[in-house]
Amino acid sequence: METLDLGIARDTPEDTRSRLEEAFAADIVLTTGGVSMGEFDYVRTTLESMGIDIRFWKVRQKPGKPLVFGTAKGRLFFGLPGNPASSLVCFEVYVRPAIERMSGLPNPQPWRLRAQLTEAVVKKPGLRVFLRARWFRDGEVLKVTPMQQQSSGTLSPMALSNGLIDLDEESTGAGAGAEVTVRITDRENFVDHFHA
């Protein structure tokens, strides 16, 4: 797979448009930042002015709510949030499956497992929540521990985690010992773990 790095766009409509026009030579276009509602967030409005078909903007999840997805002449655009954790979670949930599908995998599915929580997690209903976490084997039982720091602006918990606890919109959390779904983010070690 070839990649094209267009660097960092200045916070102006003109530079944002120039970079995006160049980027749409690729099959999949990824940006980070500039997709929320701040004074200098020009990505979505620039896409609209370019005639890109915006399929959706904002998703009911945390982290990663201000995601933009659009298409143009068979090309895919993902405008990822600027916060590091939000961007990486959105990549795992939305971008990786798209890349796998475009690479020829017929029905790409997220790698998942079920594991017991080592401690309780609490959330408000209304948003799907992805908690950075570490799963591990304890004897014959798979367990998972959420990272203590879950701020979307903090990168280290994502670097130290190997999965995402996936809690649906209606969930209010789960107690210690409850089974939850974990999306695998460290695939190489996952394969090594189960095929050693």
PDB file of C-alpha atoms in Angstrom:
ATOM      1  CA  MET A   1       0.000   0.000   0.000  1.00  0.00           C
ATOM      2  CA  GLU A   2       1.403   3.377  -0.999  1.00  0.00           C
ATOM      3  CA  THR A   3       0.826   6.427   1.165  1.00  0.00           C
ATOM      4  CA  LEU A   4       0.980  10.127   0.417  1.00  0.00           C
ATOM      5  CA  ASP A   5       1.825  12.453   3.316  1.00  0.00           C
ATOM      6  CA  LEU A   6       0.735  16.019   2.623  1.00  0.00           C
ATOM      7  CA  GLY A   7       1.955  17.392   5.925  1.00  0.00           C
ATOM      8  CA  ILE A   8       0.153  19.828   8.196  1.00  0.00           C
ATOM      9  CA  ALA A   9      -2.327  22.278   6.697  1.00  0.00           C
ATOM     10  CA  ARG A  10      -2.428  25.800   8.036  1.00  0.00           C
ATOM     11  CA  ASP A  11      -5.674  26.828   9.756  1.00  0.00           C
ATOM     12  CA  THR A  12      -7.018  28.686   6.725  1.00  0.00           C
ATOM     13  CA  PRO A  13      -9.760  27.726   4.265  1.00  0.00           C
ATOM     14  CA  GLU A  14      -7.352  28.228   1.377  1.00  0.00           C
ATOM     15  CA  ASP A  15      -4.628  25.880   2.631  1.00  0.00           C
ATOM     16  CA  THR A  16      -7.165  23.332   3.802  1.00  0.00           C
ATOM     17  CA  ARG A  17      -8.740  23.254   0.345  1.00  0.00           C
ATOM     18  CA  SER A  18      -5.384  23.070  -1.423  1.00  0.00           C
ATOM     19  CA  ARG A  19      -4.295  20.052   0.642  1.00  0.00           C
ATOM     20  CA  LEU A  20      -7.639  18.291   0.263  1.00  0.00           C
ATOM     21  CA  GLU A  21      -7.702  18.770  -3.503  1.00  0.00           C
ATOM     22  CA  GLU A  22      -4.263  17.187  -3.711  1.00  0.00           C
ATOM     23  CA  ALA A  23      -5.241  14.399  -1.316  1.00  0.00           C
ATOM     24  CA  PHE A  24      -8.182  13.222  -3.405  1.00  0.00           C
ATOM     25  CA  ALA A  25      -5.755  11.618  -5.841  1.00  0.00           C
ATOM     26  CA  ALA A  26      -5.670   8.761  -3.308  1.00  0.00           C
ATOM     27  CA  ASP A  27      -8.248   5.986  -2.834  1.00  0.00           C
ATOM     28  CA  ILE A  28      -8.699   6.779   0.867  1.00  0.00           C
ATOM     29  CA  VAL A  29      -8.139  10.218   2.345  1.00  0.00           C
ATOM     30  CA  LEU A  30      -7.463  10.619   6.078  1.00  0.00           C
ATOM     31  CA  THR A  31      -7.232  13.859   7.981  1.00  0.00           C
ATOM     32  CA  THR A  32      -6.935  14.507  11.697  1.00  0.00           C
ATOM     33  CA  GLY A  33      -8.347  17.601  13.345  1.00  0.00           C
ATOM     34  CA  GLY A  34     -10.394  20.443  11.952  1.00  0.00           C
ATOM     35  CA  VAL A  35     -13.703  18.524  11.949  1.00  0.00           C
ATOM     36  CA  SER A  36     -15.441  19.898  15.038  1.00  0.00           C
ATOM     37  CA  MET A  37     -17.117  23.301  15.425  1.00  0.00           C
ATOM     38  CA  GLY A  38     -14.186  25.485  16.461  1.00  0.00           C
ATOM     39  CA  GLU A  39     -13.323  28.791  14.856  1.00  0.00           C
ATOM     40  CA  PHE A  40     -10.554  27.202  12.777  1.00  0.00           C
ATOM     41  CA  ASP A  41     -12.226  23.861  11.956  1.00  0.00           C
ATOM     42  CA  TYR A  42     -12.503  24.171   8.169  1.00  0.00           C
ATOM     43  CA  VAL A  43     -12.407  20.565   6.973  1.00  0.00           C
ATOM     44  CA  ARG A  44     -16.128  19.779   6.763  1.00  0.00           C
ATOM     45  CA  THR A  45     -17.160  23.113   5.224  1.00  0.00           C
ATOM     46  CA  THR A  46     -14.301  22.872   2.730  1.00  0.00           C
ATOM     47  CA  LEU A  47     -15.390  19.384   1.690  1.00  0.00           C
ATOM     48  CA  GLU A  48     -18.931  20.644   1.146  1.00  0.00           C
ATOM     49  CA  SER A  49     -17.660  23.516  -0.995  1.00  0.00           C
ATOM     50  CA  MET A  50     -15.687  20.976  -3.080  1.00  0.00           C
ATOM     51  CA  GLY A  51     -18.839  18.964  -3.748  1.00  0.00           C
ATOM     52  CA  ILE A  52     -17.802  15.973  -1.639  1.00  0.00           C
ATOM     53  CA  ASP A  53     -20.814  13.875  -0.610  1.00  0.00           C
ATOM     54  CA  ILE A  54     -20.802  14.065   3.205  1.00  0.00           C
ATOM     55  CA  ARG A  55     -22.450  10.820   4.329  1.00  0.00           C
ATOM     56  CA  PHE A  56     -22.360  11.665   8.022  1.00  0.00           C
ATOM     57  CA  TRP A  57     -20.841  14.044  10.529  1.00  0.00           C
ATOM     58  CA  LYS A  58     -20.690  13.134  14.227  1.00  0.00           C
ATOM     59  CA  VAL A  59     -21.263   9.693  15.669  1.00  0.00           C
ATOM     60  CA  ARG A  60     -22.887   8.700  18.949  1.00  0.00           C
ATOM     61  CA  GLN A  61     -19.721   7.460  20.596  1.00  0.00           C
ATOM     62  CA  LYS A  62     -16.980   8.471  23.014  1.00  0.00           C
ATOM     63  CA  PRO A  63     -14.217   9.146  22.266  1.00  0.00           C
ATOM     64  CA  GLY A  64     -14.484  10.215  18.638  1.00  0.00           C
ATOM     65  CA  LYS A  65     -17.810  11.989  18.267  1.00  0.00           C
ATOM     66  CA  PRO A  66     -16.826  14.627  15.629  1.00  0.00           C
ATOM     67  CA  LEU A  67     -16.036  12.139  12.838  1.00  0.00           C
ATOM     68  CA  VAL A  68     -16.721  13.106   9.201  1.00  0.00           C
ATOM     69  CA  PHE A  69     -17.199  10.529   6.438  1.00  0.00           C
ATOM     70  CA  GLY A  70     -17.687  11.351   2.794  1.00  0.00           C
ATOM     71  CA  THR A  71     -17.238   9.966  -0.715  1.00  0.00           C
ATOM     72  CA  ALA A  72     -16.217  11.348  -4.084  1.00  0.00           C
ATOM     73  CA  LYS A  73     -15.927   9.355  -7.332  1.00  0.00           C
ATOM     74  CA  GLY A  74     -15.332   6.080  -5.516  1.00  0.00           C
ATOM     75  CA  ARG A  75     -12.862   7.571  -3.081  1.00  0.00           C
ATOM     76  CA  LEU A  76     -13.419   7.517   0.675  1.00  0.00           C
ATOM     77  CA  PHE A  77     -12.794  10.389   3.061  1.00  0.00           C
ATOM     78  CA  PHE A  78     -12.414  10.033   6.820  1.00  0.00           C
ATOM     79  CA  GLY A  79     -12.029  13.232   8.826  1.00  0.00           C
ATOM     80  CA  LEU A  80     -10.783  11.962  12.171  1.00  0.00           C
ATOM     81  CA  PRO A  81     -10.974  14.051  15.360  1.00  0.00           C
ATOM     82  CA  GLY A  82      -7.892  15.933  16.473  1.00  0.00           C
ATOM     83  CA  ASN A  83      -7.563  14.437  19.959  1.00  0.00           C
ATOM     84  CA  PRO A  84      -5.105  11.502  19.817  1.00  0.00           C
ATOM     85  CA  ALA A  85      -7.273   8.856  21.484  1.00  0.00           C
ATOM     86  CA  SER A  86     -10.357   9.906  19.506  1.00  0.00           C
ATOM     87  CA  SER A  87      -8.431   9.691  16.257  1.00  0.00           C
ATOM     88  CA  LEU A  88      -6.968   6.261  17.010  1.00  0.00           C
ATOM     89  CA  VAL A  89     -10.291   4.811  18.196  1.00  0.00           C
ATOM     90  CA  CYS A  90     -12.040   6.073  15.042  1.00  0.00           C
ATOM     91  CA  PHE A  91      -9.264   4.559  12.925  1.00  0.00           C
ATOM     92  CA  GLU A  92      -9.800   1.152  14.542  1.00  0.00           C
ATOM     93  CA  VAL A  93     -13.592   1.249  14.321  1.00  0.00           C
ATOM     94  CA  TYR A  94     -14.104   2.845  10.884  1.00  0.00           C
ATOM     95  CA  VAL A  95     -10.922   3.188   8.839  1.00  0.00           C
ATOM     96  CA  ARG A  96      -9.214  -0.186   9.351  1.00  0.00           C
ATOM     97  CA  PRO A  97     -12.290  -2.156   8.130  1.00  0.00           C
ATOM     98  CA  ALA A  98     -12.513   0.099   5.050  1.00  0.00           C
ATOM     99  CA  ILE A  99      -8.840  -0.452   4.214  1.00  0.00           C
ATOM    100  CA  GLU A 100      -9.232  -4.205   4.658  1.00  0.00           C
ATOM    101  CA  ARG A 101     -12.300  -4.259   2.412  1.00  0.00           C
ATOM    102  CA  MET A 102     -10.565  -2.206  -0.276  1.00  0.00           C
ATOM    103  CA  SER A 103      -7.543  -4.536   0.029  1.00  0.00           C
ATOM    104  CA  GLY A 104      -9.676  -7.490  -1.017  1.00  0.00           C
ATOM    105  CA  LEU A 105     -10.899  -9.041   2.226  1.00  0.00           C
ATOM    106  CA  PRO A 106     -14.491 -10.071   1.458  1.00  0.00           C
ATOM    107  CA  ASN A 107     -16.097  -9.393   4.822  1.00  0.00           C
ATOM    108  CA  PRO A 108     -13.694  -7.762   7.271  1.00  0.00           C
ATOM    109  CA  GLN A 109     -14.774  -8.039  10.873  1.00  0.00           C
ATOM    110  CA  PRO A 110     -13.240  -6.529  13.992  1.00  0.00           C
ATOM    111  CA  TRP A 111     -11.147  -8.910  16.036  1.00  0.00           C
ATOM    112  CA  ARG A 112     -13.014  -9.436  19.289  1.00  0.00           C
ATOM    113  CA  LEU A 113     -12.962 -11.514  22.409  1.00  0.00           C
ATOM    114  CA  ARG A 114     -15.052 -11.751  25.555  1.00  0.00           C
ATOM    115  CA  ALA A 115     -13.265 -11.107  28.833  1.00  0.00           C
ATOM    116  CA  GLN A 116     -14.106 -10.625  32.502  1.00  0.00           C
ATOM    117  CA  LEU A 117     -13.713  -7.158  33.946  1.00  0.00           C
ATOM    118  CA  THR A 118     -11.229  -6.939  36.794  1.00  0.00           C
ATOM    119  CA  GLU A 119     -13.006  -3.826  38.081  1.00  0.00           C
ATOM    120  CA  ALA A 120     -16.347  -2.118  37.587  1.00  0.00           C
ATOM    121  CA  VAL A 121     -16.897   0.429  34.822  1.00  0.00           C
ATOM    122  CA  VAL A 122     -19.663   3.046  34.839  1.00  0.00           C
ATOM    123  CA  LYS A 123     -21.085   5.066  31.955  1.00  0.00           C
ATOM    124  CA  LYS A 124     -24.148   7.126  31.140  1.00  0.00           C
ATOM    125  CA  PRO A 125     -26.539   5.729  28.525  1.00  0.00           C
ATOM    126  CA  GLY A 126     -26.768   7.563  25.209  1.00  0.00           C
ATOM    127  CA  LEU A 127     -23.329   7.064  23.686  1.00  0.00           C
ATOM    128  CA  ARG A 128     -21.368   4.008  22.648  1.00  0.00           C
ATOM    129  CA  VAL A 129     -18.155   4.071  24.668  1.00  0.00           C
ATOM    130  CA  PHE A 130     -14.756   2.574  23.874  1.00  0.00           C
ATOM    131  CA  LEU A 131     -12.490   2.240  26.910  1.00  0.00           C
ATOM    132  CA  ARG A 132      -8.802   1.688  26.348  1.00  0.00           C
ATOM    133  CA  ALA A 133      -7.841  -1.473  28.201  1.00  0.00           C
ATOM    134  CA  ARG A 134      -5.426  -4.367  28.608  1.00  0.00           C
ATOM    135  CA  TRP A 135      -6.730  -7.894  28.260  1.00  0.00           C
ATOM    136  CA  PHE A 136      -4.764 -10.898  29.513  1.00  0.00           C
ATOM    137  CA  ARG A 137      -5.119 -14.574  30.318  1.00  0.00           C
ATOM    138  CA  ASP A 138      -5.432 -15.558  33.969  1.00  0.00           C
ATOM    139  CA  GLY A 139      -5.188 -19.345  33.902  1.00  0.00           C
ATOM    140  CA  GLU A 140      -8.015 -20.430  31.601  1.00  0.00           C
ATOM    141  CA  VAL A 141      -9.917 -17.150  31.959  1.00  0.00           C
ATOM    142  CA  LEU A 142      -9.545 -14.052  29.803  1.00  0.00           C
ATOM    143  CA  LYS A 143      -9.668 -10.859  31.843  1.00  0.00           C
ATOM    144  CA  VAL A 144      -9.546  -7.170  30.975  1.00  0.00           C
ATOM    145  CA  THR A 145      -8.576  -4.081  32.948  1.00  0.00           C
ATOM    146  CA  PRO A 146      -9.570  -0.588  31.783  1.00  0.00           C
ATOM    147  CA  MET A 147      -6.771   1.973  31.731  1.00  0.00           C
ATOM    148  CA  GLN A 148      -7.111   4.486  34.560  1.00  0.00           C
ATOM    149  CA  GLN A 149      -6.716   7.493  32.259  1.00  0.00           C
ATOM    150  CA  GLN A 150      -9.422   7.712  29.584  1.00  0.00           C
ATOM    151  CA  SER A 151      -9.056  11.343  28.482  1.00  0.00           C
ATOM    152  CA  SER A 152      -9.344  11.676  24.700  1.00  0.00           C
ATOM    153  CA  GLY A 153      -6.397  14.065  24.698  1.00  0.00           C
ATOM    154  CA  THR A 154      -4.010  11.590  26.330  1.00  0.00           C
ATOM    155  CA  LEU A 155      -2.006   9.280  24.093  1.00  0.00           C
ATOM    156  CA  SER A 156      -0.197   7.065  26.624  1.00  0.00           C
ATOM    157  CA  PRO A 157      -3.227   4.898  27.600  1.00  0.00           C
ATOM    158  CA  MET A 158      -3.717   4.003  23.923  1.00  0.00           C
ATOM    159  CA  ALA A 159      -0.029   3.126  23.585  1.00  0.00           C
ATOM    160  CA  LEU A 160      -0.159   0.932  26.698  1.00  0.00           C
ATOM    161  CA  SER A 161      -3.462  -0.783  25.868  1.00  0.00           C
ATOM    162  CA  ASN A 162      -4.028  -3.796  23.638  1.00  0.00           C
ATOM    163  CA  GLY A 163      -7.788  -3.535  23.244  1.00  0.00           C
ATOM    164  CA  LEU A 164     -10.932  -1.450  23.551  1.00  0.00           C
ATOM    165  CA  ILE A 165     -13.789  -2.382  25.865  1.00  0.00           C
ATOM    166  CA  ASP A 166     -16.893  -1.845  23.694  1.00  0.00           C
ATOM    167  CA  LEU A 167     -19.968  -0.672  25.651  1.00  0.00           C
ATOM    168  CA  ASP A 168     -23.133  -0.048  23.649  1.00  0.00           C
ATOM    169  CA  GLU A 169     -25.319   3.055  23.827  1.00  0.00           C
ATOM    170  CA  GLU A 170     -27.849   1.647  26.287  1.00  0.00           C
ATOM    171  CA  SER A 171     -25.244   0.284  28.695  1.00  0.00           C
ATOM    172  CA  THR A 172     -24.761   1.885  32.104  1.00  0.00           C
ATOM    173  CA  GLY A 173     -21.552  -0.057  32.659  1.00  0.00           C
ATOM    174  CA  ALA A 174     -20.741  -3.417  34.208  1.00  0.00           C
ATOM    175  CA  GLY A 175     -19.492  -4.767  37.503  1.00  0.00           C
ATOM    176  CA  ALA A 176     -16.240  -6.530  38.299  1.00  0.00           C
ATOM    177  CA  GLY A 177     -16.390 -10.102  36.983  1.00  0.00           C
ATOM    178  CA  ALA A 178     -18.919  -9.287  34.269  1.00  0.00           C
ATOM    179  CA  GLU A 179     -18.080 -10.326  30.706  1.00  0.00           C
ATOM    180  CA  VAL A 180     -17.615  -7.557  28.161  1.00  0.00           C
ATOM    181  CA  THR A 181     -16.660  -7.386  24.501  1.00  0.00           C
ATOM    182  CA  VAL A 182     -13.096  -6.301  23.785  1.00  0.00           C
ATOM    183  CA  ARG A 183     -11.950  -5.161  20.341  1.00  0.00           C
ATOM    184  CA  ILE A 184      -8.356  -6.225  19.695  1.00  0.00           C
ATOM    185  CA  THR A 185      -6.017  -3.390  18.746  1.00  0.00           C
ATOM    186  CA  ASP A 186      -2.682  -5.222  19.086  1.00  0.00           C
ATOM    187  CA  ARG A 187      -3.247  -7.886  16.451  1.00  0.00           C
ATOM    188  CA  GLU A 188       0.317  -9.175  16.173  1.00  0.00           C
ATOM    189  CA  ASN A 189       0.555  -9.999  19.871  1.00  0.00           C
ATOM    190  CA  PHE A 190      -3.000 -11.365  19.813  1.00  0.00           C
ATOM    191  CA  VAL A 191      -2.005 -13.936  17.182  1.00  0.00           C
ATOM    192  CA  ASP A 192       1.204 -14.761  19.064  1.00  0.00           C
ATOM    193  CA  HIS A 193      -0.750 -15.123  22.319  1.00  0.00           C
ATOM    194  CA  PHE A 194      -3.150 -17.740  20.956  1.00  0.00           C
ATOM    195  CA  HIS A 195      -0.772 -19.566  18.635  1.00  0.00           C
ATOM    196  CA  ALA A 196       2.377 -19.718  20.748  1.00  0.00           C
TER     197      ALA A 196
END
